[in-house]
Coordinates of C-alpha atoms in Angstrom, one line a residue:
M2 CA 107.6 59.2 135.0
M3 CA 107.4 60.9 131.6
T4 CA 109.8 64.1 131.1
V5 CA 109.7 67.0 128.7
A6 CA 112.6 65.1 126.7
D7 CA 110.1 62.2 126.0
I8 CA 107.9 64.8 124.1
F9 CA 110.7 66.1 121.8
L10 CA 111.5 62.4 121.2
A11 CA 108.0 61.9 120.0
H12 CA 108.2 64.8 117.9
A13 CA 111.5 63.6 116.3
S14 CA 109.7 60.2 115.5
Q15 CA 106.4 61.8 114.4
L16 CA 107.7 65.0 112.9
G17 CA 110.8 64.1 111.6
D18 CA 112.3 66.5 109.2
T19 CA 109.6 69.2 110.0
S20 CA 111.6 72.6 110.6
A21 CA 111.7 73.1 114.5
L22 CA 114.2 75.9 115.2
V23 CA 116.0 78.5 113.2
A24 CA 118.4 80.4 115.1
D25 CA 122.1 81.5 115.1
G26 CA 122.4 80.9 111.3
H27 CA 121.3 77.2 112.2
S28 CA 118.1 75.3 111.1
L29 CA 117.2 72.3 113.1
T30 CA 114.5 69.8 112.4
F31 CA 112.7 67.8 115.3
R32 CA 114.8 65.0 114.3
D33 CA 117.9 66.9 114.8
I34 CA 116.9 68.0 118.1
G35 CA 116.3 64.6 119.2
D36 CA 119.6 63.2 117.6
Q37 CA 121.9 66.1 119.0
A38 CA 120.3 66.0 122.5
A39 CA 120.8 62.3 122.7
Q40 CA 124.4 62.7 121.9
T41 CA 125.0 65.6 124.2
A42 CA 123.1 63.5 126.9
R43 CA 125.9 60.6 126.5
V44 CA 128.6 63.2 126.6
L45 CA 127.2 64.4 130.0
L46 CA 126.5 61.0 131.6
D47 CA 130.2 60.2 130.8
L48 CA 131.2 63.4 132.6
G49 CA 129.2 62.1 135.5
V50 CA 126.1 64.3 135.4
R51 CA 123.0 62.4 136.8
A52 CA 119.5 62.9 137.5
H53 CA 118.7 65.6 140.0
D54 CA 121.8 67.3 139.3
R55 CA 121.4 71.1 138.7
V56 CA 123.3 72.2 135.5
G57 CA 123.6 75.9 134.6
I58 CA 123.3 76.9 130.8
T59 CA 124.9 80.0 129.9
T60 CA 125.0 80.9 126.3
R61 CA 124.1 83.6 123.6
R62 CA 122.8 80.9 121.2
G63 CA 119.3 79.8 121.4
A64 CA 120.1 76.5 119.6
D65 CA 122.5 75.4 122.3
C66 CA 120.0 76.1 125.2
V67 CA 117.4 74.1 123.4
V68 CA 119.5 71.1 122.7
E69 CA 121.3 71.0 125.9
S70 CA 118.0 71.4 127.8
V71 CA 116.5 68.4 126.2
A72 CA 119.7 66.6 126.9
L73 CA 119.6 67.1 130.4
W74 CA 116.0 66.0 130.8
M75 CA 116.9 62.9 129.0
I76 CA 119.2 62.3 131.9
G77 CA 116.8 63.7 134.5
A78 CA 118.8 66.4 135.4
T79 CA 117.8 70.1 136.2
V80 CA 118.3 73.0 133.8
V81 CA 119.0 76.2 135.3
P82 CA 119.4 79.0 132.9
L83 CA 121.7 81.6 133.4
D84 CA 122.3 85.1 131.6
F85 CA 125.6 84.9 129.5
R86 CA 126.4 88.6 130.0
M87 CA 126.6 88.1 133.9
P88 CA 130.2 88.6 135.3
A89 CA 132.3 85.7 136.6
V90 CA 131.9 86.8 140.1
E91 CA 128.3 87.0 140.2
M92 CA 128.0 83.6 138.2
A93 CA 130.3 81.9 140.9
T94 CA 127.7 83.3 143.8
L95 CA 124.9 81.9 142.0
V96 CA 126.7 78.3 141.3
A97 CA 127.2 78.2 145.2
E98 CA 123.9 79.5 146.0
F99 CA 121.8 77.3 143.7
D100 CA 124.2 74.0 144.3
L101 CA 125.0 73.7 140.6
T102 CA 127.2 70.9 139.8
T103 CA 128.0 71.8 136.1
V104 CA 127.9 74.9 134.1
L105 CA 127.9 74.5 130.1
T106 CA 129.3 77.7 128.8
D107 CA 130.8 79.4 125.6
R108 CA 133.9 80.5 127.5
S109 CA 135.7 79.4 130.6
M110 CA 134.9 81.5 133.6
G111 CA 137.2 80.3 136.1
L112 CA 134.6 78.9 138.3
S113 CA 135.6 76.6 141.4
G114 CA 133.7 73.7 142.9
V115 CA 131.9 73.0 139.7
T116 CA 132.5 71.3 136.3
E117 CA 132.8 73.8 133.4
C118 CA 132.0 72.3 129.9
V119 CA 133.2 74.9 127.4
R120 CA 131.6 74.7 124.0
D121 CA 134.9 74.6 122.1
A122 CA 135.8 72.8 119.0
A123 CA 137.0 69.7 121.2
W124 CA 133.7 69.8 123.1
R125 CA 131.6 69.7 119.9
A126 CA 133.9 67.0 118.2
K127 CA 133.2 64.7 121.2
I128 CA 129.3 65.2 120.8
A129 CA 129.5 64.8 117.1
A130 CA 131.1 61.2 118.1
A131 CA 128.8 60.3 120.3
S132 CA 126.0 57.8 119.8
N133 CA 122.5 59.2 118.8
L134 CA 120.7 56.5 120.8
P135 CA 118.8 58.1 123.5
P136 CA 120.0 57.0 126.8
E137 CA 117.7 55.0 129.3
A138 CA 115.0 57.3 130.6
P139 CA 115.4 58.1 134.4
A140 CA 113.0 56.3 136.7
D141 CA 113.0 59.2 139.1
P142 CA 113.8 62.6 137.3
G143 CA 114.4 65.7 138.9
L144 CA 112.8 68.9 138.6
A145 CA 112.8 70.3 134.9
I146 CA 113.9 73.7 135.5
I147 CA 114.8 76.2 138.2
S148 CA 114.2 79.6 136.6
L149 CA 116.2 82.4 138.4
T150 CA 114.4 85.5 138.8
S151 CA 114.9 89.0 140.9
G152 CA 112.5 91.4 139.1
T153 CA 112.8 94.4 140.9
T154 CA 113.0 93.1 144.5
G155 CA 116.8 92.2 144.9
R156 CA 118.4 88.7 145.5
P157 CA 117.5 86.2 143.0
I158 CA 115.1 83.4 143.7
G159 CA 114.7 80.1 141.8
I160 CA 111.2 79.2 140.6
A161 CA 111.3 75.5 140.5
L162 CA 109.0 73.5 138.2
S163 CA 108.5 69.7 137.6
H164 CA 108.2 68.5 134.0
V165 CA 104.4 68.4 134.4
Q166 CA 104.2 71.9 135.7
F167 CA 106.8 73.2 132.9
V168 CA 104.5 71.5 130.1
L169 CA 101.3 73.0 131.7
R170 CA 103.0 76.5 131.8
T171 CA 104.2 76.7 128.2
N172 CA 101.4 74.8 126.7
Q173 CA 99.2 77.8 126.5
Y174 CA 101.8 79.7 124.5
G175 CA 102.2 77.3 121.9
R176 CA 98.3 76.8 121.7
V177 CA 97.3 80.4 122.0
T178 CA 95.9 80.4 118.5
A179 CA 94.1 77.5 116.7
G180 CA 95.8 75.2 113.9
T181 CA 99.0 73.5 113.0
G182 CA 102.0 74.5 111.1
Q183 CA 102.5 77.8 112.8
T184 CA 105.9 79.9 112.8
F185 CA 106.6 81.6 116.2
A186 CA 109.4 84.3 116.4
C187 CA 110.9 86.8 118.8
A188 CA 114.0 88.6 119.4
G189 CA 115.4 87.8 122.7
L190 CA 117.6 85.6 124.7
M191 CA 116.6 82.3 126.2
S192 CA 117.9 83.2 129.6
F193 CA 114.9 85.4 129.7
S194 CA 112.0 83.2 130.9
A195 CA 109.3 84.6 128.9
V196 CA 111.3 84.1 125.6
R197 CA 112.2 80.5 127.0
N198 CA 108.6 79.8 127.8
H199 CA 107.1 81.0 124.4
A200 CA 109.8 79.1 122.5
F201 CA 109.6 75.7 124.3
G202 CA 105.7 76.2 124.3
H203 CA 105.7 76.3 120.6
L204 CA 108.3 73.5 120.0
L205 CA 106.3 71.4 122.1
A206 CA 103.1 72.1 120.2
G207 CA 105.2 71.1 117.0
N208 CA 105.5 74.5 115.8
T209 CA 108.7 76.1 113.8
V210 CA 110.6 78.7 116.1
R211 CA 112.4 81.5 114.8
L212 CA 114.9 83.5 117.4
Y213 CA 116.0 86.8 116.1
P214 CA 119.1 88.7 117.5
P215 CA 118.1 90.4 121.1
L216 CA 119.3 93.8 119.9
M217 CA 117.3 94.1 116.9
D218 CA 115.6 97.5 116.5
A219 CA 111.6 97.7 116.2
S220 CA 111.6 98.6 112.3
E221 CA 113.8 95.6 111.4
F222 CA 111.8 93.2 113.6
I223 CA 108.6 94.2 111.8
E224 CA 110.6 93.6 108.6
R225 CA 111.5 90.2 109.6
L226 CA 108.1 89.2 111.0
Q227 CA 106.6 90.2 107.4
A228 CA 109.6 88.5 105.5
D229 CA 109.3 85.2 107.5
R230 CA 105.6 85.1 107.3
V231 CA 105.6 84.6 111.0
T232 CA 102.1 83.7 112.6
N233 CA 102.8 84.2 116.3
T234 CA 105.3 86.6 118.0
F235 CA 106.2 87.8 121.6
S236 CA 107.5 91.0 122.7
V237 CA 108.0 92.9 126.0
P238 CA 106.1 96.1 126.2
T239 CA 109.3 98.2 125.5
M240 CA 109.3 96.4 122.1
V241 CA 105.8 97.3 121.6
R242 CA 106.3 100.8 122.4
N243 CA 109.2 100.8 119.8
M244 CA 107.0 99.3 117.2
L245 CA 104.3 101.9 117.7
A246 CA 106.8 104.5 117.2
V247 CA 107.5 103.1 113.7
A248 CA 103.7 102.6 112.8
A249 CA 102.8 106.1 114.0
G250 CA 100.6 108.0 111.5
G251 CA 99.6 104.9 109.7
R252 CA 96.1 104.3 108.6
A253 CA 96.3 100.3 108.7
P254 CA 98.0 97.6 110.9
V255 CA 101.4 97.0 109.9
L256 CA 101.2 93.4 110.8
P257 CA 97.6 92.4 109.6
N258 CA 98.6 88.8 109.1
L259 CA 99.8 87.9 112.5
R260 CA 97.5 85.5 114.5
C261 CA 98.9 86.8 117.6
L262 CA 101.1 89.6 118.9
Y263 CA 101.6 88.5 122.7
A264 CA 102.9 91.1 124.9
G265 CA 103.7 90.7 128.6
G266 CA 106.6 91.1 131.2
A267 CA 105.5 94.6 132.3
D268 CA 102.2 97.1 132.3
M269 CA 101.2 99.2 129.5
S270 CA 99.4 102.3 129.3
T271 CA 95.6 102.1 128.1
E272 CA 96.7 104.5 125.4
D273 CA 99.4 101.9 124.2
K274 CA 97.2 99.0 124.4
L275 CA 94.6 100.5 122.3
A276 CA 97.3 101.8 119.7
A277 CA 98.9 98.2 119.4
H278 CA 95.4 97.1 118.6
R279 CA 95.1 99.6 115.8
L280 CA 98.4 100.1 114.4
L281 CA 100.2 97.0 114.7
T282 CA 97.6 94.1 114.7
P283 CA 94.0 93.4 115.9
T284 CA 95.2 90.3 117.3
F285 CA 97.3 92.0 119.9
L286 CA 97.3 90.3 123.1
L287 CA 98.6 91.4 126.7
C288 CA 98.7 89.0 129.5
F289 CA 99.4 89.1 133.2
S290 CA 102.0 86.5 134.1
S291 CA 104.0 85.9 137.4
S292 CA 107.1 83.9 137.6
I293 CA 105.6 81.8 140.4
T294 CA 102.1 81.2 139.0
G295 CA 102.4 81.3 135.1
T296 CA 99.8 83.4 133.3
C297 CA 96.6 84.5 135.2
S298 CA 94.8 86.9 132.8
I299 CA 94.7 87.9 129.1
L300 CA 93.5 91.3 127.4
Q301 CA 92.5 90.9 123.7
G302 CA 90.0 91.3 121.1
D303 CA 86.6 93.0 122.4
D304 CA 87.8 92.6 125.8
L305 CA 90.6 94.8 125.0
L306 CA 88.4 97.5 123.4
A307 CA 85.8 97.3 126.4
R308 CA 88.3 97.1 129.3
P309 CA 91.5 98.6 128.3
D310 CA 92.2 100.1 131.7
T311 CA 92.5 96.4 133.0
D312 CA 95.0 93.4 132.8
G313 CA 92.6 91.2 131.4
R314 CA 90.2 88.5 131.8
I315 CA 91.0 85.9 134.3
L316 CA 92.0 82.6 132.6
R317 CA 89.5 79.8 133.2
G318 CA 90.7 77.3 135.8
I319 CA 92.9 79.9 137.5
R320 CA 91.9 80.7 141.1
V321 CA 92.6 84.3 141.9
E322 CA 91.8 85.8 145.2
V323 CA 92.7 89.6 146.5
V324 CA 93.2 89.6 150.1
D325 CA 94.3 92.0 153.0
D326 CA 97.5 91.4 155.2
Q327 CA 95.5 89.0 157.3
D328 CA 94.7 86.9 154.4
N329 CA 91.0 88.1 154.4
A330 CA 89.4 88.4 151.1
V331 CA 88.7 92.2 150.4
P332 CA 85.4 93.3 148.6
E333 CA 85.4 93.1 144.9
G334 CA 86.9 96.1 143.3
E335 CA 89.2 97.1 146.2
I336 CA 92.8 96.7 146.0
G337 CA 94.7 94.1 148.0
L338 CA 97.4 91.4 147.9
L339 CA 97.0 89.0 144.8
R340 CA 97.3 85.4 145.6
V341 CA 96.7 82.6 143.1
R342 CA 96.3 78.8 142.6
S343 CA 97.0 77.6 139.2
P344 CA 98.0 74.0 137.7
A345 CA 101.5 75.6 136.6
M346 CA 102.1 77.2 139.8
A347 CA 105.7 76.5 141.2
S348 CA 106.3 73.5 143.3
A349 CA 109.0 75.4 145.5
L350 CA 111.1 78.7 145.9
I351 CA 114.7 78.2 146.0
G352 CA 117.4 80.7 147.2
G353 CA 116.4 84.5 147.7
K354 CA 118.3 84.7 151.1
G355 CA 117.7 88.1 152.5
R356 CA 114.8 88.8 150.2
A357 CA 111.8 90.3 152.3
Q358 CA 109.3 90.9 149.5
G359 CA 108.1 89.6 146.2
D360 CA 107.0 86.1 145.4
K361 CA 106.0 83.5 148.2
L362 CA 104.3 80.3 148.5
K363 CA 102.0 80.0 151.6
G364 CA 99.2 77.7 152.6
G365 CA 99.0 76.2 148.9
W366 CA 98.9 79.8 147.4
A367 CA 101.3 81.7 145.4
Y368 CA 101.6 85.0 146.4
T369 CA 102.8 87.1 143.6
G370 CA 104.0 90.3 145.5
D371 CA 101.5 92.4 143.7
L372 CA 98.8 94.8 144.6
A373 CA 95.6 94.1 142.4
A374 CA 91.8 94.4 142.3
V375 CA 89.2 92.2 140.7
S376 CA 86.0 93.3 139.1
D377 CA 83.6 91.3 136.9
N378 CA 86.5 88.7 136.5
F379 CA 88.9 91.3 135.1
L380 CA 92.2 91.7 137.0
S381 CA 93.8 95.0 137.4
I382 CA 97.3 95.2 138.8
R383 CA 98.0 98.1 140.9
G384 CA 101.5 97.9 141.7
R385 CA 104.0 95.9 143.7
S386 CA 103.4 95.2 147.6
G387 CA 106.3 97.1 148.8
D388 CA 105.7 100.2 146.6
F389 CA 102.4 101.7 148.3
I390 CA 103.0 104.9 150.4
I391 CA 101.9 105.2 153.8
R392 CA 101.1 109.0 153.9
G393 CA 99.9 110.3 157.3
G394 CA 98.9 106.5 158.5
A395 CA 96.9 106.1 155.2
N396 CA 97.8 103.6 152.5
V397 CA 98.1 105.3 149.1
Y398 CA 98.5 103.1 146.0
P399 CA 100.9 104.5 143.3
S400 CA 98.8 103.2 140.5
E401 CA 95.7 105.3 141.4
I402 CA 98.1 108.4 141.4
E403 CA 99.6 107.2 138.2
H404 CA 96.5 106.3 136.2
A405 CA 94.9 109.7 137.3
I406 CA 98.0 111.7 135.8
M407 CA 98.0 109.6 132.8
T408 CA 94.7 111.1 131.7
L409 CA 96.2 114.4 131.2
D410 CA 97.0 115.5 127.6
G411 CA 100.9 115.3 126.9
V412 CA 101.8 112.7 129.5
R413 CA 103.8 109.8 128.0
E414 CA 104.5 108.1 131.4
C415 CA 104.3 108.5 135.0
A416 CA 105.4 107.0 138.2
A417 CA 104.7 108.1 142.0
I418 CA 106.8 107.1 144.8
G419 CA 107.1 108.1 148.4
F420 CA 109.9 109.7 150.2
A421 CA 110.4 110.6 153.9
S422 CA 108.6 113.4 155.6
K423 CA 108.8 114.4 159.2
R424 CA 105.4 115.4 159.4
E425 CA 103.4 112.5 157.3
G426 CA 105.9 109.8 157.4
Q427 CA 105.9 109.8 153.7
E428 CA 105.2 112.3 151.2
I429 CA 104.4 111.8 147.2
A430 CA 106.5 112.6 144.5
A431 CA 105.5 112.0 140.7
F432 CA 108.0 111.4 138.1
V433 CA 106.5 112.5 134.7
A434 CA 107.6 112.3 131.2
G435 CA 105.7 114.2 128.4
D436 CA 105.5 117.2 126.2
G437 CA 104.0 120.7 126.9
L438 CA 103.8 120.1 130.5
T439 CA 104.2 122.4 133.5
E440 CA 103.9 122.0 137.2
D441 CA 100.8 124.2 137.3
R442 CA 98.7 122.1 134.7
L443 CA 99.7 118.9 136.7
V444 CA 98.7 120.5 140.2
R445 CA 95.4 121.4 138.6
H446 CA 94.6 118.2 137.0
C447 CA 95.3 116.3 140.3
R448 CA 93.2 118.6 142.3
A449 CA 90.3 117.9 139.7
T450 CA 91.0 114.0 139.7
L451 CA 92.7 112.9 143.3
S452 CA 91.5 113.2 146.8
P453 CA 93.7 115.5 148.9
D454 CA 95.7 112.7 150.4
K455 CA 96.8 111.2 147.0
R456 CA 98.0 114.3 145.5
P457 CA 101.7 114.4 145.0
R458 CA 103.6 117.3 146.7
R459 CA 106.2 117.3 144.2
F460 CA 106.5 116.9 140.4
L461 CA 109.9 116.0 138.6
F462 CA 110.1 115.8 134.8
V463 CA 112.2 113.2 133.3
N464 CA 112.8 112.3 129.6
A465 CA 112.0 108.9 130.4
L466 CA 111.2 106.4 133.3
P467 CA 114.2 104.0 134.1
R468 CA 113.1 100.4 133.1
N469 CA 114.3 96.9 133.2
A470 CA 114.7 94.7 130.2
N471 CA 111.1 93.7 130.5
G472 CA 109.9 97.4 130.6
K473 CA 109.2 97.4 134.4
V474 CA 109.8 100.8 136.0
L475 CA 113.0 100.6 138.4
R476 CA 111.4 102.5 141.2
K477 CA 114.7 102.3 143.5
E478 CA 116.4 104.4 140.8
L479 CA 113.7 107.3 141.2
V480 CA 115.3 109.0 144.1
V481 CA 114.1 112.3 145.4
Q482 CA 116.9 114.6 146.3

């Protein structure tokens, strides 16, 4: 069975000295990746790593993540990316929960019951001395990757992808624009699945990948994209908003030569989508993607200008349904639970003990845990299934409230949540960030735009909403006193 490593070995032969990866002060060609991965694979085999073993990779260096992933795929082992910032106690919990046999790490973490391979001078010398002849391909390789995700729902789950599924999932990122010889760049860590998927997608397409430091600010990011003549980039919405602040007041896009500025990982307001198209680049693209399904919809170009209030047009070949809690399809335009069937959907979910909500596989469908509506083949995400508010026995969807409040001048961002009420079961509170706002203005605006059962009973003013690294609002931190 062909593995992802076979594609890299083909690139090593066919693309040879073409620049593949520029990261951490190092530049690797496709031949370099093939050679170093083969050397690493031989050292790992000598340590007893075998096909189907689950091996953790924790590092701040993108080059190590790429080379070691390819090495593990040569063996037929399964890659489990881990965040290097994770405390040792949490790392030990994940090692046990996901049955890891080996962890490749920048420093010893004192993990028990697992082989730790520390990237010190001795380790690198051992790899440098090994043969660069690729080991014999495994007859029965394991999963390509188990990508850990918790989102905003609690305990991590592992998104299991076969080699074919991994290639299908990453393929679209490397070929989102036509042509060869493209350069992709982003600022982020390879432990973040979106960065990893985009980077591997472009490498598998034969493009050059540049990984910038994750803490790079928006101004420097824009400058580097221009200086390095980058053709494609990925950013989370938080970075896009920071880039908009840099570009504010300009009359022309600051990145006119980009073939694609790909954004995803969290929602964006209608105003920010249009501003990104106008001030950053007309090739701005926003996707809706789920860890369990891969990308489902894309909003770009004329679609963005015509339907900026949506999350884009559903991709061809992706089957999307919106259903009620009994799995019955709801009428077009109505809100329900999103479920998807796609070529790149996960083959299995691993772990997630005690996790009540979020991603699920059921009856051949991937349930993303999102509330959504579909109209004219455009997808609109309306929140998470656990976020809706039950007020007086009626379901109220936070996104409807938030979209209404966002139309008031001066509002930058808003989040609606439910809080306990003896009379109604739950009442509605709206957290609002903006300029020149008063409670009276908000009350009058909501009376004009929302039905009585959807109007917030409390308004709380904040400087900014709490968000995770992707830009998703952390609703659990919005506690009404």
